[in-house]
CSV table of C-alpha atoms and ligand atoms in Angstrom, one decimal:
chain,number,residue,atom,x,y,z
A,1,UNK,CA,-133.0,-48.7,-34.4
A,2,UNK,CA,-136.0,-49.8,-36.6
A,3,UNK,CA,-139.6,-50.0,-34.6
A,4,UNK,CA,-139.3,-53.9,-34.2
A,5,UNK,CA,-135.4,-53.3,-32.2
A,6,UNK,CA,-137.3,-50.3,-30.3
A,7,UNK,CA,-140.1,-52.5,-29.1
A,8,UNK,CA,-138.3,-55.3,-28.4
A,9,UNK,CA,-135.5,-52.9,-26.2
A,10,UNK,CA,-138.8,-51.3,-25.0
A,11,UNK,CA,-140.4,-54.9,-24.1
A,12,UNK,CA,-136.9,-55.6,-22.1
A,13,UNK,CA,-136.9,-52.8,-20.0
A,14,UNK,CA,-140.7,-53.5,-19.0
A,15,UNK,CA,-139.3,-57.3,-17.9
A,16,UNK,CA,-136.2,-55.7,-16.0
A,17,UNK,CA,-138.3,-53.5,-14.6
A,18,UNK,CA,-141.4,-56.3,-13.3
A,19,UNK,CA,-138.5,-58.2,-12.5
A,20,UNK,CA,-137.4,-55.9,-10.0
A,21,UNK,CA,-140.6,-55.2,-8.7
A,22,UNK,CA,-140.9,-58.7,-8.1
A,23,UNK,CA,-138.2,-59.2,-7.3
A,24,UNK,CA,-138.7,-57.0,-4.0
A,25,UNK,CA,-142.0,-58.1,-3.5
A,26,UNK,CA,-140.9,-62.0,-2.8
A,27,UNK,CA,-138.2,-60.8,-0.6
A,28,UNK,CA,-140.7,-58.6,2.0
A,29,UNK,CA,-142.9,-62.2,2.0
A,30,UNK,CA,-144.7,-65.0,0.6
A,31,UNK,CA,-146.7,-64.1,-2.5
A,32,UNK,CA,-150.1,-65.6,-1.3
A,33,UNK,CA,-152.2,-65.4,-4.1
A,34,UNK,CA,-155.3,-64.2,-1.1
A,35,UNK,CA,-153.0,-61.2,-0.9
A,36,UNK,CA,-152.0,-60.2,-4.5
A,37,UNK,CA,-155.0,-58.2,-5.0
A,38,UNK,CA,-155.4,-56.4,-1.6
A,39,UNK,CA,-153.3,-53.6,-2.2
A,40,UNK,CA,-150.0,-52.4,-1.1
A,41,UNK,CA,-150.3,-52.1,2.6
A,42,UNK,CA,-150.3,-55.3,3.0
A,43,UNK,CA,-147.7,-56.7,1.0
A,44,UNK,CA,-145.5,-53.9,2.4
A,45,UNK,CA,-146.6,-54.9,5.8
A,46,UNK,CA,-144.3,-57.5,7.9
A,47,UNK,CA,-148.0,-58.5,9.6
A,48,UNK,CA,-149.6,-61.3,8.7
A,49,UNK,CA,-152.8,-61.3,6.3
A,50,UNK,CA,-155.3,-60.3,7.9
A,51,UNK,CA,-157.4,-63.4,9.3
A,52,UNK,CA,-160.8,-60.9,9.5
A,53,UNK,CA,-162.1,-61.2,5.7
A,54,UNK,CA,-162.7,-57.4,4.8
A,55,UNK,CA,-166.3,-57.8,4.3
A,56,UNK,CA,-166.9,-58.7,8.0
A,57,UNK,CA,-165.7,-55.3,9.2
A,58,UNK,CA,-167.7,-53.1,6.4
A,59,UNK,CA,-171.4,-52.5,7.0
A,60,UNK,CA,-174.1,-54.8,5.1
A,61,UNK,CA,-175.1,-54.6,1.9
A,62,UNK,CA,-172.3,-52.6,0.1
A,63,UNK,CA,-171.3,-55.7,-1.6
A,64,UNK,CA,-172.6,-58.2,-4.4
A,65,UNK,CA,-170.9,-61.0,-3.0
A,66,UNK,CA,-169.8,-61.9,0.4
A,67,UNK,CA,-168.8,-65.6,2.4
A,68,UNK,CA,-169.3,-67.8,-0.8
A,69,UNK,CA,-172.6,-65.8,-1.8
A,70,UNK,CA,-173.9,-63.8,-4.8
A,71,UNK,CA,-177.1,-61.6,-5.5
A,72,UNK,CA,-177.2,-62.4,-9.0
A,73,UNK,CA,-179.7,-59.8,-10.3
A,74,UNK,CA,-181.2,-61.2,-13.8
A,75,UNK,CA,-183.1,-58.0,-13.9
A,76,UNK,CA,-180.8,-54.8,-13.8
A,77,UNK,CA,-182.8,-52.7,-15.5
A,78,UNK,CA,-186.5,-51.7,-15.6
A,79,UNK,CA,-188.9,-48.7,-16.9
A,80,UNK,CA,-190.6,-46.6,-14.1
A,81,UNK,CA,-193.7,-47.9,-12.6
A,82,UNK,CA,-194.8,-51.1,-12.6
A,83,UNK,CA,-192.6,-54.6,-13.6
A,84,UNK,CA,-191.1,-57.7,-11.8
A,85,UNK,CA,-187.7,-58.3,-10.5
A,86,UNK,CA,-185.7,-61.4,-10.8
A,87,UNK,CA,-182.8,-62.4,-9.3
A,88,UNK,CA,-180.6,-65.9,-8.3
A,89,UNK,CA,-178.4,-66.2,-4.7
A,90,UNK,CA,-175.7,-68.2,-6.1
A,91,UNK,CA,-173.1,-70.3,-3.5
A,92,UNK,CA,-169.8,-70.4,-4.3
A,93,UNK,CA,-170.0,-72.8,-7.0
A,94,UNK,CA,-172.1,-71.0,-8.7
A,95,UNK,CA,-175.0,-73.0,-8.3
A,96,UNK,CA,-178.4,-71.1,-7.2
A,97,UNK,CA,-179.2,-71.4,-3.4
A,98,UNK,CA,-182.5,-73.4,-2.4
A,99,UNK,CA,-182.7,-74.2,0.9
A,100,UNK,CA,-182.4,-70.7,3.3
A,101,UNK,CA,-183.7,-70.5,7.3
A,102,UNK,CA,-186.7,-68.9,8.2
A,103,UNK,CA,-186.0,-65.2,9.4
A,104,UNK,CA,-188.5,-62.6,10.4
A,105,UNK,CA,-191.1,-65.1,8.9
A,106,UNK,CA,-189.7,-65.4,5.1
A,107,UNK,CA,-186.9,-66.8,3.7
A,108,UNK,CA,-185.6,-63.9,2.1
A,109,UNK,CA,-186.6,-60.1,2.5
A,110,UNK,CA,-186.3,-57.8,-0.6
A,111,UNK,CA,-185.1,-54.4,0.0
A,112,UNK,CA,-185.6,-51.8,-2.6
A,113,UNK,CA,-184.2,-48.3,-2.6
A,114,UNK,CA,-183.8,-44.6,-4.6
A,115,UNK,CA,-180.3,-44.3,-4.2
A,116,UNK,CA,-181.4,-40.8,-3.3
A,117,UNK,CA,-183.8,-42.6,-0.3
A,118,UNK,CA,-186.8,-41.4,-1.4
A,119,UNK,CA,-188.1,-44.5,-2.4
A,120,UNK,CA,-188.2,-47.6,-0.8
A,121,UNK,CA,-190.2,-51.1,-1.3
A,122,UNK,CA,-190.1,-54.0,1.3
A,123,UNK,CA,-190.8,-57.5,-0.8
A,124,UNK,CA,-191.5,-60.7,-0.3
A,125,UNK,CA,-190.6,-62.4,-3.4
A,126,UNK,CA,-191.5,-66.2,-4.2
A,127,UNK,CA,-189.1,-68.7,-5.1
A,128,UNK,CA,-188.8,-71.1,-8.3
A,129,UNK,CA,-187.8,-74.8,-7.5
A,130,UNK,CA,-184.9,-73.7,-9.6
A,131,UNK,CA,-184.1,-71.1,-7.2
A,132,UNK,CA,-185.2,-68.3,-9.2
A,133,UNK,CA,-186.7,-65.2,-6.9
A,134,UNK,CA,-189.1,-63.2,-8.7
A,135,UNK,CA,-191.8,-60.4,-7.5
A,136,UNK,CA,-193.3,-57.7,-8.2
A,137,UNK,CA,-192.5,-54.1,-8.1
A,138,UNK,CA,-193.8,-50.5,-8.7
A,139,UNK,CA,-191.0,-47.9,-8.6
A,140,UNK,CA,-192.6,-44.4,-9.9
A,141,UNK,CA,-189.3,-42.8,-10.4
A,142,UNK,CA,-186.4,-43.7,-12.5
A,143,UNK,CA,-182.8,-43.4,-11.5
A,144,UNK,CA,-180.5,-45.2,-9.8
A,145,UNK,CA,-181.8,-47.7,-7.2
A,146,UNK,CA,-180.0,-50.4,-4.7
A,147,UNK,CA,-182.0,-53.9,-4.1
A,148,UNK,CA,-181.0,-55.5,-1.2
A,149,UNK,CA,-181.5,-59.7,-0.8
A,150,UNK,CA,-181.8,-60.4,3.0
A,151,UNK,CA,-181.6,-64.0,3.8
A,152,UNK,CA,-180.2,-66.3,6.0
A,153,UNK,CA,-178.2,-69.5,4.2
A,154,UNK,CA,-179.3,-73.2,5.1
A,155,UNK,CA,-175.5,-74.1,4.9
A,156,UNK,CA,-174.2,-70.8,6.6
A,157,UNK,CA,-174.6,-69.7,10.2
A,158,UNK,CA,-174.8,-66.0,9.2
A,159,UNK,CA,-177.3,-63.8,8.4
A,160,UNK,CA,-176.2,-61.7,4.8
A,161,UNK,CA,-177.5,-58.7,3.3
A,162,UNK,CA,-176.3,-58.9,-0.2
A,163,UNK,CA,-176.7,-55.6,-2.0
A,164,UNK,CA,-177.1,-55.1,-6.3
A,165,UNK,CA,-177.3,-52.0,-8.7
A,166,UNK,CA,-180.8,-51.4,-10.3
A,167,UNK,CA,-181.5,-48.9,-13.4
A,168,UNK,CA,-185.1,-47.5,-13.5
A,169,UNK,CA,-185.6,-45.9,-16.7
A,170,UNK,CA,-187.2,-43.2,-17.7
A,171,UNK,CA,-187.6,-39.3,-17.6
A,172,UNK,CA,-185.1,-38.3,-14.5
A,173,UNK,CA,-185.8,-35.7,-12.1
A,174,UNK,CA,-183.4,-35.3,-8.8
A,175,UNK,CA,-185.8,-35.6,-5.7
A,176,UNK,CA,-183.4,-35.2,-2.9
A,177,UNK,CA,-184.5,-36.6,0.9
A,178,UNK,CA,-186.5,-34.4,2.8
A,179,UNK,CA,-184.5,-32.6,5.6
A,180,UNK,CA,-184.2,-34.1,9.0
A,181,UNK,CA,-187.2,-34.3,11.3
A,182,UNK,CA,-188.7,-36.3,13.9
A,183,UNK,CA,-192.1,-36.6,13.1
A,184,UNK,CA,-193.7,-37.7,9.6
A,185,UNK,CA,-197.2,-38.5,8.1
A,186,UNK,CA,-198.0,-41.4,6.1
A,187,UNK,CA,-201.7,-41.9,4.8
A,188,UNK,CA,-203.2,-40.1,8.1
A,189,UNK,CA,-201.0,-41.7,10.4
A,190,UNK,CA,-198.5,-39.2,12.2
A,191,UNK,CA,-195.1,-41.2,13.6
A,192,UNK,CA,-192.5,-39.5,15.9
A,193,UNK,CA,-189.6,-40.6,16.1
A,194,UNK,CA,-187.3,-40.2,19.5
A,195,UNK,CA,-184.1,-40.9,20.0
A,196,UNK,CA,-181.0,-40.2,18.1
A,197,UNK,CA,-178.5,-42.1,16.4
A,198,UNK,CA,-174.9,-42.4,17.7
A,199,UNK,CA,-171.8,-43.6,15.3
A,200,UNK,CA,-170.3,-46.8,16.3
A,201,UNK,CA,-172.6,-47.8,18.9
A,202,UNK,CA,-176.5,-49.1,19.6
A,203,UNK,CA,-178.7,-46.7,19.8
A,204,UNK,CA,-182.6,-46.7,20.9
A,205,UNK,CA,-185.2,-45.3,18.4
A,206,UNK,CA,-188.7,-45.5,19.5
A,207,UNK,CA,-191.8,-44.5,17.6
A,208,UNK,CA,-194.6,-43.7,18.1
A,209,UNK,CA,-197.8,-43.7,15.8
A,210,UNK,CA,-201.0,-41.7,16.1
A,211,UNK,CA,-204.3,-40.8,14.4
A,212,UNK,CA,-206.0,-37.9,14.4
A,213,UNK,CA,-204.0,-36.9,17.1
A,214,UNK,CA,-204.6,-40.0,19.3
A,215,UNK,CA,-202.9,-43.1,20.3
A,216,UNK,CA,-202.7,-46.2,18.1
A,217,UNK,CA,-203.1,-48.9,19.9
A,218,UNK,CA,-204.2,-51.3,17.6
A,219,UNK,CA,-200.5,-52.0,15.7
A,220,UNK,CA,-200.3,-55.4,14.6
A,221,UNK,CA,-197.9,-58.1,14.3
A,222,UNK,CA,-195.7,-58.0,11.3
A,223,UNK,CA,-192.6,-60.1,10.3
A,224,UNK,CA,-192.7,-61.4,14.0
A,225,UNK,CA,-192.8,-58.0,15.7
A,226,UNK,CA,-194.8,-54.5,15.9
A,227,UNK,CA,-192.7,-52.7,13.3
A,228,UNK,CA,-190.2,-53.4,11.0
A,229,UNK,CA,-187.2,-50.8,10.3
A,230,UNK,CA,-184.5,-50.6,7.7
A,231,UNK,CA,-182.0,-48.1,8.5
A,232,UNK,CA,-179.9,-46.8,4.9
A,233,UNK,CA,-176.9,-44.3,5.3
A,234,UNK,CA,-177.1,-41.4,2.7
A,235,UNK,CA,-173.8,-42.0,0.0
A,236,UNK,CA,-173.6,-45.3,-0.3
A,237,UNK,CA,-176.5,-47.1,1.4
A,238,UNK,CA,-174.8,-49.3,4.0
A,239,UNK,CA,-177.5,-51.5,5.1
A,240,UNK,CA,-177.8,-50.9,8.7
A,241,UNK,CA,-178.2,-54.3,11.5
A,242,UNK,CA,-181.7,-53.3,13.4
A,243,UNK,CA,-183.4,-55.4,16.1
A,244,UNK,CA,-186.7,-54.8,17.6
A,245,UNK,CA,-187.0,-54.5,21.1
A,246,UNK,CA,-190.2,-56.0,21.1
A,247,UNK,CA,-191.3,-59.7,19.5
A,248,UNK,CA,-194.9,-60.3,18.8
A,249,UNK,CA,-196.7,-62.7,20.6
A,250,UNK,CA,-199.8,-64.0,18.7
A,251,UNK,CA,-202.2,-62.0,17.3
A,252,UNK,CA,-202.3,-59.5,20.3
A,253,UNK,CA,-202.0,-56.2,18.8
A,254,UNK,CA,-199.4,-52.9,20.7
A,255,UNK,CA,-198.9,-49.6,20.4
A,256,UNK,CA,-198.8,-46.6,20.0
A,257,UNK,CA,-195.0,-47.4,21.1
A,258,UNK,CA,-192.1,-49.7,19.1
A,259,UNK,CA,-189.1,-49.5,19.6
A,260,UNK,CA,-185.3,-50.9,18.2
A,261,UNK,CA,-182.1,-50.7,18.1
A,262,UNK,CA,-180.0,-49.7,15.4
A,263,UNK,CA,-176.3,-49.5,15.2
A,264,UNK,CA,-175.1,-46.5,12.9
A,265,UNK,CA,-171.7,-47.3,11.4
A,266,UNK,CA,-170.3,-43.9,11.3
A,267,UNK,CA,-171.5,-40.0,11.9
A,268,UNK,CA,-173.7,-38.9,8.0
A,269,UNK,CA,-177.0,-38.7,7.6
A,270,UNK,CA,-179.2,-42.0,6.8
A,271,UNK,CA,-182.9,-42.6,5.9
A,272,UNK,CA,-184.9,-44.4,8.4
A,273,UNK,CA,-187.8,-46.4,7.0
A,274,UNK,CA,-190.3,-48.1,9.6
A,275,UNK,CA,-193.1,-50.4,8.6
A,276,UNK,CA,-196.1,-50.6,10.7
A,277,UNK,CA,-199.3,-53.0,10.1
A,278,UNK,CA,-202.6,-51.1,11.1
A,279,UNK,CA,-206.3,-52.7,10.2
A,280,UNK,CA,-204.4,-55.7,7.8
A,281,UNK,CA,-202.5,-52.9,5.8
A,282,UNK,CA,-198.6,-52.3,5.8
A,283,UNK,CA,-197.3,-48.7,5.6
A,284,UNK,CA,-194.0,-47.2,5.7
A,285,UNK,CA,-193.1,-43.8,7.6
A,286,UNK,CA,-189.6,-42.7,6.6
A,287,UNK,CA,-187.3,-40.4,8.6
A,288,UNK,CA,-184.1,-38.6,7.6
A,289,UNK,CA,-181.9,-38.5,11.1
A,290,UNK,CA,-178.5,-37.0,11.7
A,291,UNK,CA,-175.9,-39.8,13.5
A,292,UNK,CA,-173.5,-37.6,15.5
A,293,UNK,CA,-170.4,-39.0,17.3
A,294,UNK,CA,-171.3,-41.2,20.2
A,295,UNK,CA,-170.9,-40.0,23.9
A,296,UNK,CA,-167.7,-40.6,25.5
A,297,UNK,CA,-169.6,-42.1,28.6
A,298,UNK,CA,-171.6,-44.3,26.4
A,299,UNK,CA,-168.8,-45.4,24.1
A,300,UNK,CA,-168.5,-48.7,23.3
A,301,UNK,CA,-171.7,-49.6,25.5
A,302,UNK,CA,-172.9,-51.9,22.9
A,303,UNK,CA,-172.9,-54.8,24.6
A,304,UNK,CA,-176.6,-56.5,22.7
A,305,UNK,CA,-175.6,-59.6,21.1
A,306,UNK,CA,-175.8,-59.4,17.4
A,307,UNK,CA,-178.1,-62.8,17.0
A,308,UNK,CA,-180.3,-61.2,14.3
A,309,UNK,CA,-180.1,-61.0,10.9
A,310,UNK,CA,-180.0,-57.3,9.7
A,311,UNK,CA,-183.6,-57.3,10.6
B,401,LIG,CU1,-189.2,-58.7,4.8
């Protein structure tokens, strides 16, 4: 056989053997082109496709694209310390997104983190009329970060919590998150945290912030409530749904109490990271919790309807 006969007998045997494989594949069902890339359960299955798309069942922000939308990040790289971030929420055509719902008082919150959640940066970026979002941002550290697009769609009913890979370049040294505890300092300010996380149900955290040993009282309103939390799970940075107990009513200030609940997908360790508006200045206080399996009594108690947005 000369090398042309051997790749052509070669070339046949691959068709026989596709042909089989296809062969068996069109006889266990339809070959629905939704299904083709899903894996083999499925085609192996004599269920149905699955009418749940995959991304509703998966905690937020783990994907770049979900129900039609895109975080296109035009910025994926940037050097430690100060820059600017810009980015485009594409709909399924491809066309950037202009027209979002107000949510927590913006259009769109910007979440950035240290993969390693030990840095994190809440942002409020400002939008082009050409739907470019741009702000921006001062990340001491390099390494591998997460940004997280928070917005609520005009044309969609759903809040979404896109998530996007970000570089941050520079000299790298590993800064692992601090070991669990329930209380932590930030600029003077002591916060303690109570409550635990539970996987696969609601759970209350309430914090509470003091200076000097007393009582704040004075917390004011911020993104239409006393506190804001993001709640990131250590390995992947599934972007936790949090509510606040508590909405804002005018300018009255609270304290030395908020409060929220947070739903913890699964048992691991996650970063907590609370925002709290004292004397016109936002800070964050940042926790490291445990989620342990949920109760058997309290098991599927989480009845709260989900009408927020991630927030
Ligand atoms: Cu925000």
């Amino acid at each position: 056989m000369n090398p042309l006969q051997k790749i052509g007998a070669f070339t046949a045997a691959l068709a026989a053997a596709f042909g089989t494989a296809y062969g068996v594949g069109a006889a266990l069902g339809p070959a629905d082109p939704r299904t083709t890339t899903a894996g083999h359960t499925e085609s192996h299955s004599s269920e149905p496709a699955a009418k749940t798309p995959p991304g509703d069942l998966l905690p937020a922000g783990l994907q770049v694209s979900q129900d039609g939308y895109s975080l296109d990040l035009e910025t994926t790289a940037v050097p430690a310390g100060r820059s600017s971030l810009r980015f485009v929420v594409r709909d399924a055509d491809g066309d950037p997104v202009t027209r979002y719902e107000t949510a927590h008082g913006k259009q769109l919150h910007l979440i950035v983190a240290s993969r390693e959640l030990t840095t994190y940066r809440h942002l409020h970026p400002v939008r082009a009329a050409d739907g470019t979002w741009s702000t921006p941002v001062d990340l001491p550290a390099a390494g591998g970060y997460r940004v997280f697009a928070d917005f609520v769609p005009a044309a969609g009913s759903e809040g979404l919590t896109l998530g996007s890979d970000l570089s941050v370049t520079g000299p790298y040294r590993a800064s692992p998150a601090p070991a669990p505890a329930a209380t932590t300092t930030v600029d003077g300010y002591t916060v303690a945290l109570e409550g635990t996380l539970a996987a696969g149900g609601e759970s209350d955290l309430t914090f509470t912030v003091r200076r000097d040993g007393r009582p704040v009282t004075g917390l004011e309103p911020y993104l239409g409530a006393y506190g804001h939390l993001v709640a990131l799970r250590s390995g992947d940075l599934a972007y936790l749904h949090v509510h606040p107990h508590e909405e804002a009513e005018g300018d009255g200030t609270s304290g030395p109490e908020v409060s929220f609940a947070a739903t913890a997908p699964s048992t691991g360790t996650y970063r907590l990271f609370l925002d709290f508006k004292v004397d016109g200045t936002v800070r964050t206080a940042a926790f490291t919790v445990r989620a342990g399996a949920a109760p058997a009594a309290e098991t599927g108690s989480g009845t709260h309807e989900e009408t927020s947005h991630g927030h």
